[in-house]
CSV table of C-alpha atoms and ligand atoms in Angstrom, one decimal:
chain,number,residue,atom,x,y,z
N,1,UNK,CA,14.7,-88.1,93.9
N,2,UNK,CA,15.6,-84.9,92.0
N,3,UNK,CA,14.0,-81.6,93.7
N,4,UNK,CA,11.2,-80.4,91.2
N,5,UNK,CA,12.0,-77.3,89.4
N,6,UNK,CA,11.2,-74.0,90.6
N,7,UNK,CA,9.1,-72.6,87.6
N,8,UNK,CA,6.7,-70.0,89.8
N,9,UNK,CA,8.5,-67.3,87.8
N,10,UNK,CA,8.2,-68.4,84.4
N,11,UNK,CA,5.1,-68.0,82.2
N,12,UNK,CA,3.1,-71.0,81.4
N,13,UNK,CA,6.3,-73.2,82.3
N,14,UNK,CA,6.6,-76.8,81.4
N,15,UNK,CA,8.0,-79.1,84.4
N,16,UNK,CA,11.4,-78.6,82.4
N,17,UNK,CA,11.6,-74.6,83.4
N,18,UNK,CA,10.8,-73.5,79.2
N,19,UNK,CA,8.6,-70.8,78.8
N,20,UNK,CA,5.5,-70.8,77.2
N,21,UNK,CA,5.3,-74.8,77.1
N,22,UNK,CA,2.7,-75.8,79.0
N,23,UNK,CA,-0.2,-77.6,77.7
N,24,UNK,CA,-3.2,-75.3,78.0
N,25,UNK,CA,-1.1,-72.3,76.4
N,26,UNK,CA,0.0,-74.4,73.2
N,27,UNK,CA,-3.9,-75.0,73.0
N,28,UNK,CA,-4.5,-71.7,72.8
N,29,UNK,CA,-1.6,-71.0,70.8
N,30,UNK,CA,-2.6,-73.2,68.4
N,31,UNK,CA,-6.3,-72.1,68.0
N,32,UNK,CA,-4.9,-68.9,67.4
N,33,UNK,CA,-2.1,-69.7,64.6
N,34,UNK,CA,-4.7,-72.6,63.4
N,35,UNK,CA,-5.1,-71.1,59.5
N,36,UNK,CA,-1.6,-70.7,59.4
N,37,UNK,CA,0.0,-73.5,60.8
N,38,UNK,CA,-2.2,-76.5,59.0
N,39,UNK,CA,-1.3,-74.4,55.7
N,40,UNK,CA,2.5,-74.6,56.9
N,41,UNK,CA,2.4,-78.1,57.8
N,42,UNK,CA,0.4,-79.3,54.7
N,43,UNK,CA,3.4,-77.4,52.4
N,44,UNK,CA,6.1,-79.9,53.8
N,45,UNK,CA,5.9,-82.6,51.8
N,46,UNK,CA,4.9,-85.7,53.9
N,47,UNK,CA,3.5,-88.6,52.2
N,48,UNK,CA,1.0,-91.3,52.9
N,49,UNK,CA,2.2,-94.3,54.8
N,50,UNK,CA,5.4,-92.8,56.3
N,51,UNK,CA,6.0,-92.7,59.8
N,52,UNK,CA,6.5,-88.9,61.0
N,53,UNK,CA,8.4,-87.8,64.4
N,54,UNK,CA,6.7,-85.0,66.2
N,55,UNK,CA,9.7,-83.6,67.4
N,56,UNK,CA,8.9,-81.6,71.0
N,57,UNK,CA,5.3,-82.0,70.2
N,58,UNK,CA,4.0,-80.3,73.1
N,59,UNK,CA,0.1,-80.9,73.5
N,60,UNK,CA,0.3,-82.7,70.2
N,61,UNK,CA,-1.6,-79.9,68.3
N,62,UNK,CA,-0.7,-81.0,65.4
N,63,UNK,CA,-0.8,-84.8,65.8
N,64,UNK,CA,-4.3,-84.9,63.6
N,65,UNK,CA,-2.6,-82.6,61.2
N,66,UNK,CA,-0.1,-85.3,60.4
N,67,UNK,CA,-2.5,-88.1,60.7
N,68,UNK,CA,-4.4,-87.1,58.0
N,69,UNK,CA,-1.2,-86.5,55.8
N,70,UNK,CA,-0.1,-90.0,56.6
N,71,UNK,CA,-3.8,-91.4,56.0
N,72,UNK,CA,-4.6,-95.2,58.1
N,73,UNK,CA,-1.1,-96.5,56.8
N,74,UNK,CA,0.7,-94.5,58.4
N,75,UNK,CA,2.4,-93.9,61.6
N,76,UNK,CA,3.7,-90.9,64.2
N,77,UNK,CA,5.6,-91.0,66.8
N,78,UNK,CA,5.5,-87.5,69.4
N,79,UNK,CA,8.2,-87.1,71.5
N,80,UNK,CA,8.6,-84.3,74.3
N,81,UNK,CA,11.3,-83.0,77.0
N,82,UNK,CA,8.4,-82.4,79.6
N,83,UNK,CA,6.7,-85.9,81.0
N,84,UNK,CA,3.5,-83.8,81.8
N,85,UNK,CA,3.1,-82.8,78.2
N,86,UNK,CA,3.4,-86.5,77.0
N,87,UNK,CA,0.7,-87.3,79.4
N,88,UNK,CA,-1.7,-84.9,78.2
N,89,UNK,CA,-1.0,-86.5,74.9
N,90,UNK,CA,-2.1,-89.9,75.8
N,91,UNK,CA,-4.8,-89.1,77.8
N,92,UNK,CA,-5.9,-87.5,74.3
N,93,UNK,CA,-5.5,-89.9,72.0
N,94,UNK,CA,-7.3,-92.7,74.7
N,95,UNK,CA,-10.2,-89.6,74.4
N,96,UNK,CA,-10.2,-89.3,70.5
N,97,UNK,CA,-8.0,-91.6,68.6
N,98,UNK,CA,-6.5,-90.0,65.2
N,99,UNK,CA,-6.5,-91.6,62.0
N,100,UNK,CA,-3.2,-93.4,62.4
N,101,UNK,CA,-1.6,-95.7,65.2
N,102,UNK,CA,0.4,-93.1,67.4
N,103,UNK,CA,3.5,-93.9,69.6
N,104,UNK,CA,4.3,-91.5,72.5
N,105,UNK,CA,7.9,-90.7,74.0
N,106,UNK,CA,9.7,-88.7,76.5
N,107,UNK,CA,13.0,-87.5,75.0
N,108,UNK,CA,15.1,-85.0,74.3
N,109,UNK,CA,15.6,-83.6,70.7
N,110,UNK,CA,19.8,-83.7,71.3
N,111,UNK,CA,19.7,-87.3,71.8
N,112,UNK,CA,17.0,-89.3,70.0
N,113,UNK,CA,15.7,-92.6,72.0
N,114,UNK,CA,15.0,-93.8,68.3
N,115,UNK,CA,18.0,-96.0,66.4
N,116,UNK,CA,19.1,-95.0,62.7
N,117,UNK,CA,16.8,-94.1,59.9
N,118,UNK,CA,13.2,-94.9,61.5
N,119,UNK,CA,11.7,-92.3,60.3
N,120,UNK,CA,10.3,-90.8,56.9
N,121,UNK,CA,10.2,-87.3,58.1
N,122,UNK,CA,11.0,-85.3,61.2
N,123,UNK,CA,8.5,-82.6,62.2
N,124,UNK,CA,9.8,-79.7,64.5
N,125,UNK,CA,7.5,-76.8,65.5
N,126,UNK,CA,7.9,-74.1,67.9
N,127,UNK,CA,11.0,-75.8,69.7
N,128,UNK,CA,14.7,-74.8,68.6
N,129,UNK,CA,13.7,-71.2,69.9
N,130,UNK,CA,14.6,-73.9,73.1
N,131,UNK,CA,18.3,-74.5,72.4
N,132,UNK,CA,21.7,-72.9,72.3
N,133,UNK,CA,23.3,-72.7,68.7
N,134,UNK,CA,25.3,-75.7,69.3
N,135,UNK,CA,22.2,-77.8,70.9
N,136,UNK,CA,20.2,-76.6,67.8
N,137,UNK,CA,23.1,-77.9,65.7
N,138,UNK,CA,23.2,-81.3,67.7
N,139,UNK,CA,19.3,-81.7,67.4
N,140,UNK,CA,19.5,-81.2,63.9
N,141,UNK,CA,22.0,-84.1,63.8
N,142,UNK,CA,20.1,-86.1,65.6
N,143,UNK,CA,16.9,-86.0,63.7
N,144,UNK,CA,19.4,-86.5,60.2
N,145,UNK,CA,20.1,-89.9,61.9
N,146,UNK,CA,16.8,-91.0,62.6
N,147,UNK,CA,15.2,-89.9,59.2
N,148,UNK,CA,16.3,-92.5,56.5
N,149,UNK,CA,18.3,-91.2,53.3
N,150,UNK,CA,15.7,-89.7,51.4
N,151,UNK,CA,13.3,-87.9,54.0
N,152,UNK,CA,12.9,-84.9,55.3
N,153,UNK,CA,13.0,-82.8,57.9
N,154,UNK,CA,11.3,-80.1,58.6
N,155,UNK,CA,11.6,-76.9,60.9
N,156,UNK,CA,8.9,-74.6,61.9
N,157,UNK,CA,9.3,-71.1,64.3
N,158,UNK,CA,8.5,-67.8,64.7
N,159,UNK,CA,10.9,-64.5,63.6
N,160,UNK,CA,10.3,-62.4,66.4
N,161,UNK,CA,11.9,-59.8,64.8
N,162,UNK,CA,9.0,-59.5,62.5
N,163,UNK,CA,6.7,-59.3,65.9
N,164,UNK,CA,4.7,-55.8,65.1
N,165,UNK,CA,1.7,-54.5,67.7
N,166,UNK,CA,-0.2,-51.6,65.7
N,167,UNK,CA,-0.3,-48.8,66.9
N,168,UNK,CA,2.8,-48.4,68.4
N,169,UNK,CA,6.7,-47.6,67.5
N,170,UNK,CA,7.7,-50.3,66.0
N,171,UNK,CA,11.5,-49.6,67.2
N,172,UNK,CA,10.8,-50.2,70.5
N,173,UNK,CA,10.8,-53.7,70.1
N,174,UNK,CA,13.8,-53.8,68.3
N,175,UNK,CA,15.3,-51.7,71.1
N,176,UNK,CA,13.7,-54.4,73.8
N,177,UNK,CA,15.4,-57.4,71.5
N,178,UNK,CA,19.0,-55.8,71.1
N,179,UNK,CA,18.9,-55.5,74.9
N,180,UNK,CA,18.2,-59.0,75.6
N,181,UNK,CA,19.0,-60.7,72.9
N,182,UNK,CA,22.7,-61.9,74.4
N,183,UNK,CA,21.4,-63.4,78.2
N,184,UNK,CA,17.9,-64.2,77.0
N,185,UNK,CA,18.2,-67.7,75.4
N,186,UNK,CA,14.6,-68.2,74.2
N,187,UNK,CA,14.6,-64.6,72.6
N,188,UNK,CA,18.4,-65.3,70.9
N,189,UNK,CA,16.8,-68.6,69.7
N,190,UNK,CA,13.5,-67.1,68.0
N,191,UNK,CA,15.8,-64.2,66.5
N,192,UNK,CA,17.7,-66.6,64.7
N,193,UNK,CA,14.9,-68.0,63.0
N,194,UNK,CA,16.1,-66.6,58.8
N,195,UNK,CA,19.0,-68.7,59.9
N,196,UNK,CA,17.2,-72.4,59.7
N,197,UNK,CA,18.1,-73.1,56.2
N,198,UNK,CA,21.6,-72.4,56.6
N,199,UNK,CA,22.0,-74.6,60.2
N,200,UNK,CA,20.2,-77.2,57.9
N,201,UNK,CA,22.9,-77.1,54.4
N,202,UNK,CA,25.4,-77.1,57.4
N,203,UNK,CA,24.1,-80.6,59.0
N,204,UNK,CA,24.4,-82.1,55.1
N,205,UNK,CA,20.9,-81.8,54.4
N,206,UNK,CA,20.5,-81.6,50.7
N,207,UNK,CA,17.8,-79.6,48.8
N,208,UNK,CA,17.2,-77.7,51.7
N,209,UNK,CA,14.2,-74.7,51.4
N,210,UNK,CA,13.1,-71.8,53.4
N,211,UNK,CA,9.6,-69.7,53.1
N,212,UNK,CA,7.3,-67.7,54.9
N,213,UNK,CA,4.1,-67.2,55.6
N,214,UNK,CA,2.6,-64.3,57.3
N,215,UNK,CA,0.1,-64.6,60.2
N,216,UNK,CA,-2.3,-61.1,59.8
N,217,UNK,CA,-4.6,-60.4,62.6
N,218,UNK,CA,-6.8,-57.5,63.2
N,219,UNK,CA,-10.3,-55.9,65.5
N,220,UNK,CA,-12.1,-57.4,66.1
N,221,UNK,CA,-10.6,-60.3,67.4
N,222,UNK,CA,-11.4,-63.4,68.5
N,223,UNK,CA,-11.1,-63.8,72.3
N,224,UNK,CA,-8.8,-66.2,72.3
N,225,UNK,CA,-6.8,-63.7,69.9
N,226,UNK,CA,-7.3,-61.3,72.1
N,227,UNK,CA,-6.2,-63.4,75.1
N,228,UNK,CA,-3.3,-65.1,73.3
N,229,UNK,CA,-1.9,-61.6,72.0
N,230,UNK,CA,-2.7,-59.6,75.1
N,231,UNK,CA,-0.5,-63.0,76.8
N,232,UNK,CA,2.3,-63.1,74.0
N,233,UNK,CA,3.1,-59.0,74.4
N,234,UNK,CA,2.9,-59.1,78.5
N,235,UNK,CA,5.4,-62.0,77.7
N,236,UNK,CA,7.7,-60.0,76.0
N,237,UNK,CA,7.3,-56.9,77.9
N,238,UNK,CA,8.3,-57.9,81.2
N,239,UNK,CA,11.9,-58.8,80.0
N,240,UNK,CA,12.1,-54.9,80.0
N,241,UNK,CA,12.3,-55.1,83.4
N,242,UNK,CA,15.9,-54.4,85.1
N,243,UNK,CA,17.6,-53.6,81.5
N,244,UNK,CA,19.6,-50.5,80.3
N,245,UNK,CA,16.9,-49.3,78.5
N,246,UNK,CA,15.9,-46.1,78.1
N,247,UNK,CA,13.1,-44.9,81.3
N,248,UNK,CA,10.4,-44.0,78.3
N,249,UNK,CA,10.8,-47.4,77.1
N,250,UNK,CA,11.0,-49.8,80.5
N,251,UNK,CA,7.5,-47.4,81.5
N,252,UNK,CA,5.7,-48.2,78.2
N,253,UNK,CA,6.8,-51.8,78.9
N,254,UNK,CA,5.7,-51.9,82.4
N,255,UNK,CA,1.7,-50.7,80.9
N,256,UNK,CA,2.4,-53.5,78.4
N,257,UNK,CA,1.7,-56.3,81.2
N,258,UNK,CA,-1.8,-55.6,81.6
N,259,UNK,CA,-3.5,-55.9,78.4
N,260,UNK,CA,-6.6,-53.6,79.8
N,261,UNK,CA,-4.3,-50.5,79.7
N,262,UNK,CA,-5.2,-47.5,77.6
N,263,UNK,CA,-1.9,-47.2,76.3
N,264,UNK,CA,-2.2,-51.2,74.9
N,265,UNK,CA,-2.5,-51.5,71.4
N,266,UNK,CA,-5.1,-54.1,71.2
N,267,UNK,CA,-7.2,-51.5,72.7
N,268,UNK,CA,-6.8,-49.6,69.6
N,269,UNK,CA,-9.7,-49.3,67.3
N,270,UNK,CA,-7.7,-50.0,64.6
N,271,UNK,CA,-4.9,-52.6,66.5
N,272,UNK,CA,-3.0,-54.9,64.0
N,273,UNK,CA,-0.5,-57.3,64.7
N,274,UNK,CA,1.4,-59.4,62.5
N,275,UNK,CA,4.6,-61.7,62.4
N,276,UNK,CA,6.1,-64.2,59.9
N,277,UNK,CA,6.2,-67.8,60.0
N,278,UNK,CA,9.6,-69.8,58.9
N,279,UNK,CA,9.2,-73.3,57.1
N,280,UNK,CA,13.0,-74.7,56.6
N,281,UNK,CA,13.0,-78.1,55.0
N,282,UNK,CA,15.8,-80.4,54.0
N,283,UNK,CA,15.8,-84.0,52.7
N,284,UNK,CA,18.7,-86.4,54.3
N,285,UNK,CA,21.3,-87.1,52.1
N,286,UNK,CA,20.4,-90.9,49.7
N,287,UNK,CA,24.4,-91.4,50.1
N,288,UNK,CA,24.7,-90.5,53.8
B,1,SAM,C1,6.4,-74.1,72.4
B,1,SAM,S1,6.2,-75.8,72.6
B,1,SAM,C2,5.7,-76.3,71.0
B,1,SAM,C3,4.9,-77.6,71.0
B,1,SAM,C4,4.3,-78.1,69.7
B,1,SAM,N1,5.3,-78.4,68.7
B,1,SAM,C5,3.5,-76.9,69.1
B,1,SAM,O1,3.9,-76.2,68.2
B,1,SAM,O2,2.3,-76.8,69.6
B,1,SAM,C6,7.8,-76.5,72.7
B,1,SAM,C7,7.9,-77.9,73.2
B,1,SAM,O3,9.2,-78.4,73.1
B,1,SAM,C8,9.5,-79.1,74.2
B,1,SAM,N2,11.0,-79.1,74.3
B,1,SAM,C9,11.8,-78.1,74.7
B,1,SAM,N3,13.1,-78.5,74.6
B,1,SAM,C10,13.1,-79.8,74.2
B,1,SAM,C11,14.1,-80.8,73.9
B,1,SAM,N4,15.4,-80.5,74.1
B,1,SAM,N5,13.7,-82.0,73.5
B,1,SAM,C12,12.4,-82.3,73.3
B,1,SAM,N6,11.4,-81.4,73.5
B,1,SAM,C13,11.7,-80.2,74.0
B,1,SAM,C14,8.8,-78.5,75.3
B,1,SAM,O4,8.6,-79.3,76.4
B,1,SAM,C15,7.5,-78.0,74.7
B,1,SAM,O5,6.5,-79.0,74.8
């Protein structure tokens, strides 16, 4: 049997060694981006009766979202990489069954377990920030071949180029980005977020559409915001360490771990943080 992977120095791992993928931090992801994200999924265009794939659908946050797009008719399937995220998923749906029959799957987005043109619509949140350019192109591919001609899929992710902490100079996270962006795979793939729309015309979707939607917060926040932020910029910030950049910035980095320091924004009377949202949608060719 295959050793388990070391993941002790990743935050909130899944079993599969990605960041930020563990169960209990997409729950508090999600409550945080809640508004924002039912809004985002609402806008895609999924229909009553069709049968959705929940492509890398983590904790499944947005399993009732989708169930109550699809109404009693309809169907999902939720596919994950990580086994332990599946689980929790069952164990939830035994707990609190949604509004529609749901199928779970282990799987990997570059190679579908599902045969041609099951679905109606692929649903992808949060998860190409995962893959290489080329595994983002493959995974695109993949979920062309298992919507039918007609459907849609759909890709959701954060810009973390629009990632903005107030107070604060807002160029030292573009500094922090530049200097990772080539050996930090998880930071190239949420930088090429603007970029969706084009990877999709490129895999042959048709009538393919990008927009955005700004998440806003501000004091006083919840305490999960304050939590999730506090998490989110200590996640960021410790990728300062061992770069080329400047002293000034690697020590204001190194205060950004804990969120109780002085220096934190979010300790700032008047702290406001906000990013923007991507939505890229494109409907699989009728003559594919
Ligand atoms: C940040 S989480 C997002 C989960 C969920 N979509 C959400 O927004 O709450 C990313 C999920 O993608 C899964 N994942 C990463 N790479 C994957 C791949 N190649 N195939 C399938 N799932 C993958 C991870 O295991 C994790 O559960």
């Amino acid at each position: 049997m295959a050793e388990p992977m070391d993941t002790s120095h990743i935050l909130h791992p899944s079993s599969q060694g990605h960041a930020l993928a563990s169960a209990g931090w997409l729950d508090a992801h999600f409550d945080c981006k809640r508004p924002e994200y039912e809004l985002i999924l609402r806008s895609v265009g999924i229909r009553r009766g069709w049968h959705v794939l929940d492509a890398g659908a983590g904790s499944g946050s947005f399993l009732r979202v989708i169930s109550e797009e699809v109404g009693p008719t309809g169907r999902i399937t939720a596919l994950d990489l990580a086994p332990e995220n599946v689980e929790v998923i069952e164990q939830r749906l035994a707990d609190v069954p949604l509004e529609c029959p749901v199928e779970t799957q282990q799987g990997d987005l570059m190679s579908l377990p599902f045969p041609d043109d099951l679905f109606d619509a692929a649903w992808c949140a949060n998860t190409t920030q995962y893959l290489n350019d080329d595994e983002l192109t493959a995974a695109i591919g993949e979920m062309c071949r298992v919507v039918r001609p007609g459907g849609l899929v759909a890709i959701k992710e954060v810009s973390v180029t629009t990632w903005n902490f107030t107070p604060g100079d807002p160029a030292r996270m573009w500094r922090l980005l530049d200097a990772v962006q080539d050996t930090d795979a998880q930071v190239h793939g949420l930088m090429r977020v603007p970029e969706l729309a084009t990877y999709l015309k490129r895999g042959g979707l048709q009538d393919v559409s990008q927009r955005t939607v700004p998440v806003e917060r501000r004091q006083p926040l919840r305490a999960s915001e304050r939590q999730f932020i506090g998490e989110i910029i200590g996640w960021v910030a410790r990728k300062a360490e061992g770069t080329a950049l400047p002293e000034v910035d690697r020590a204001y980095w190194k205060s950004m771990i804990d969120a109780q320091s002085p220096e934190h924004p979010m300790n700032a009377e008047d702290f406001y943080h906000y990013e923007v949202q991507f939505l890229a949608v494109g409907r699989v060719p009728i003559d594919a």
